[in-house]
Amino acid sequence: MPVIVLEARDFTSPLFLVRTLEVLFCCTALSLVASLEHEDLNHLNGHNTFKIFCMFTWCFFFTLTLLIHILSIIQFHSLIPISWKNLTMTVAVLGALMSLSASVIFPWIIMDHTKISPRPVAAAVASCLTTLAYTSESFVLGTQPQEQRGYMGSMPGILKILQLWGGCQMITLLVEVFMLTGKVHWWQLWASGVSCGVCVFLSAVTLVVILGDFAKRCPLPFDRFLAGFSLIGVLLYMLATVICFTKILQLRGHGQSASTKNMEVFNRVVMETVVSSITLFAYTVDLAFSIKQLCDRNHV
């Protein structure tokens, strides 16, 4: 039976300290942004999407990290039918990436730069410290032996976390672009949205299979499924990236003026293009790893 661990060394371990900081900083950022007045925020259209994204990021990882922290202290994680080593690594790396996005988006887009007040600045600092805490946990977990890190601690596992992060960013940016402009053709938004949605779904399925240790129950070898998912991701993100570059050319062709809204639209499309290119690179490298793994297995 699990027992509550109350030894002093458990409360001074690096993992305990960084997870405590993660919970503290997430809660601080979430509370400060929730308490902001309307005049502390940028009043341009469409920024509610990014505010929702930041609030969801801090709230989701605060709840998940607090649950992991409590289960680690009372040693109940062995009773949960989940691969604990893969779960903790996934939360640490994905938390670092999502917190990094929130730390960039909040001060750059959401904050009102014409009127700087203490609370928005404190929220931005707390978000940056959250990113640093999750990065530290990822480093601590990454220094452990491979059998303790699990699959998600390997390079293919980290690439799959990066793919999930890219899909979340793309969906947020697509919603933002849709709210800001009507100059982009509807079929482009639908094509990009469906491509990103399918890839996020495949990433979620892969994550569930790995965390639940369901790989051995697959009707085909799981590495073939991973190779197939990576190939689908490469093809769909190639389409999304081409559409992003097409939208940039379209916006330039419309003779973008120097108005604030037009600059906001152009910046969002550029952000979408950068995230799409990074995610495409992650899928391409992951596909190369999957093909190499299949070739090595066939030669054995």
JSON list of C-alpha atoms in Angstrom, two decimals, residues 85-90 93 138 141-146 148-159 161 210:
[
{"chain": "A", "resi": 85, "resn": "LYS", "atom": "CA", "xyz": [7.70, 8.46, -16.22]},
{"chain": "A", "resi": 86, "resn": "ASN", "atom": "CA", "xyz": [6.22, 9.33, -19.62]},
{"chain": "A", "resi": 87, "resn": "LEU", "atom": "CA", "xyz": [3.52, 11.50, -18.03]},
{"chain": "A", "resi": 88, "resn": "THR", "atom": "CA", "xyz": [5.92, 13.60, -15.97]},
{"chain": "A", "resi": 89, "resn": "MET", "atom": "CA", "xyz": [8.29, 14.14, -18.90]},
{"chain": "A", "resi": 90, "resn": "THR", "atom": "CA", "xyz": [5.40, 15.09, -21.19]},
{"chain": "A", "resi": 93, "resn": "VAL", "atom": "CA", "xyz": [8.39, 19.60, -21.74]},
{"chain": "A", "resi": 138, "resn": "SER", "atom": "CA", "xyz": [12.74, 18.91, -18.04]},
{"chain": "A", "resi": 141, "resn": "LEU", "atom": "CA", "xyz": [14.21, 14.49, -15.74]},
{"chain": "A", "resi": 142, "resn": "GLY", "atom": "CA", "xyz": [16.46, 14.43, -18.81]},
{"chain": "A", "resi": 143, "resn": "THR", "atom": "CA", "xyz": [19.54, 13.71, -16.71]},
{"chain": "A", "resi": 144, "resn": "GLN", "atom": "CA", "xyz": [17.99, 10.49, -15.42]},
{"chain": "A", "resi": 145, "resn": "PRO", "atom": "CA", "xyz": [18.80, 7.10, -17.05]},
{"chain": "A", "resi": 146, "resn": "GLN", "atom": "CA", "xyz": [16.82, 6.20, -20.17]},
{"chain": "A", "resi": 148, "resn": "GLN", "atom": "CA", "xyz": [13.55, 6.23, -15.91]},
{"chain": "A", "resi": 149, "resn": "ARG", "atom": "CA", "xyz": [12.84, 8.84, -18.58]},
{"chain": "A", "resi": 150, "resn": "GLY", "atom": "CA", "xyz": [10.68, 6.58, -20.73]},
{"chain": "A", "resi": 151, "resn": "TYR", "atom": "CA", "xyz": [9.90, 6.99, -24.40]},
{"chain": "A", "resi": 152, "resn": "MET", "atom": "CA", "xyz": [8.84, 10.65, -24.07]},
{"chain": "A", "resi": 153, "resn": "GLY", "atom": "CA", "xyz": [12.30, 11.48, -22.76]},
{"chain": "A", "resi": 154, "resn": "SER", "atom": "CA", "xyz": [13.92, 10.30, -26.00]},
{"chain": "A", "resi": 155, "resn": "MET", "atom": "CA", "xyz": [14.36, 12.48, -29.08]},
{"chain": "A", "resi": 156, "resn": "PRO", "atom": "CA", "xyz": [11.32, 11.01, -30.92]},
{"chain": "A", "resi": 157, "resn": "GLY", "atom": "CA", "xyz": [9.21, 11.55, -27.81]},
{"chain": "A", "resi": 158, "resn": "ILE", "atom": "CA", "xyz": [10.28, 15.19, -27.47]},
{"chain": "A", "resi": 159, "resn": "LEU", "atom": "CA", "xyz": [9.56, 15.72, -31.16]},
{"chain": "A", "resi": 161, "resn": "ILE", "atom": "CA", "xyz": [5.55, 16.90, -27.78]},
{"chain": "A", "resi": 210, "resn": "ILE", "atom": "CA", "xyz": [2.15, 5.83, -24.95]}
]
